[in-house]
C-alpha positions as a printed NumPy array, in Angstrom:
array([[  0.335,  -0.182,   0.133],
       [  1.631,   3.223,  -0.948],
       [  0.699,   6.893,   0.372],
       [ -1.153,   9.519,  -1.322],
       [  0.22 ,  12.316,   0.165],
       [  2.86 ,  12.494,   3.016],
       [  1.137,  15.981,   4.691],
       [  0.931,  15.873,   7.945],
       [  0.234,  19.669,   9.586],
       [ -0.86 ,  22.767,   8.15 ],
       [ -0.038,  26.498,   8.966],
       [ -1.77 ,  29.067,   9.485],
       [ -2.111,  33.162,  10.301],
       [ -4.463,  34.151,  12.36 ],
       [ -6.478,  37.45 ,  11.192],
       [ -8.609,  38.606,  13.95 ],
       [-11.607,  37.105,  12.553],
       [-11.359,  33.698,  11.442],
       [-11.768,  31.209,  13.71 ],
       [-12.295,  27.644,  11.112],
       [ -9.692,  26.302,   9.737],
       [ -9.647,  23.66 ,   7.145],
       [ -7.443,  20.079,   7.569],
       [ -8.365,  18.54 ,   4.322],
       [ -6.364,  15.156,   5.504],
       [ -7.63 ,  11.704,   6.269],
       [ -7.791,  10.993,  10.299],
       [ -8.663,   8.364,  12.551],
       [-10.275,   9.912,  15.316],
       [-10.585,  13.486,  16.667],
       [ -7.783,  12.91 ,  19.238],
       [ -5.008,  12.361,  16.568],
       [ -5.283,  15.993,  15.778],
       [ -2.675,  18.304,  17.918],
       [ -3.447,  22.328,  17.317],
       [ -0.55 ,  24.191,  18.527],
       [ -0.685,  28.46 ,  18.729],
       [  2.621,  29.424,  17.967],
       [  3.752,  32.848,  19.486],
       [  5.631,  34.96 ,  16.833],
       [  6.834,  37.908,  19.744],
       [  7.879,  35.036,  22.293],
       [  8.542,  32.327,  19.973],
       [  6.742,  29.56 ,  21.275],
       [  4.212,  27.136,  21.409],
       [  1.148,  26.18 ,  22.999],
       [ -0.485,  22.95 ,  22.787],
       [ -4.237,  23.361,  22.763],
       [ -6.92 ,  21.503,  24.252],
       [ -9.332,  19.443,  22.76 ],
       [-13.145,  20.617,  23.225],
       [-11.834,  23.439,  25.651],
       [ -9.73 ,  25.842,  22.967],
       [-10.918,  24.053,  19.715],
       [-13.446,  21.225,  18.535],
       [-13.564,  19.368,  15.113],
       [-16.093,  19.576,  12.9  ],
       [-17.101,  17.134,   9.391],
       [-18.009,  14.24 ,   8.631],
       [-17.669,  10.279,   9.345],
       [-17.642,   7.892,   6.846],
       [-19.532,   4.676,   7.696],
       [-16.058,   2.762,   9.506],
       [-16.497,   6.134,  11.74 ],
       [-13.124,   7.659,  10.063],
       [-12.64 ,  11.365,   8.892],
       [-11.623,   9.998,   5.073],
       [-12.208,  13.264,   3.923],
       [-11.175,  15.342,   6.817],
       [-12.327,  17.861,   8.75 ],
       [-12.692,  21.526,  10.238],
       [-10.661,  23.194,  13.189],
       [-12.795,  25.383,  14.822],
       [-11.546,  27.426,  17.176],
       [-13.502,  28.509,  20.617],
       [-11.866,  32.301,  19.149],
       [-10.528,  34.229,  16.417],
       [ -7.089,  33.977,  16.278],
       [ -4.869,  37.187,  16.273]])
């Protein structure tokens, strides 16, 4: 079996109004996604907490997998 993509991360820049970010890649369950906020001033990243700082939206297939990806929905817009 071969992989159709080896992409495993996306980077988005906050604009102060967007809170939903697409993750268009296959994943098994919500806990598989790790979301980090990167602070360019302090040059540090902070792991966000599922169902506290963000939720995942998307459709699962018959096997319960996110075969078409999903969306990361932050609790508030990112600056």
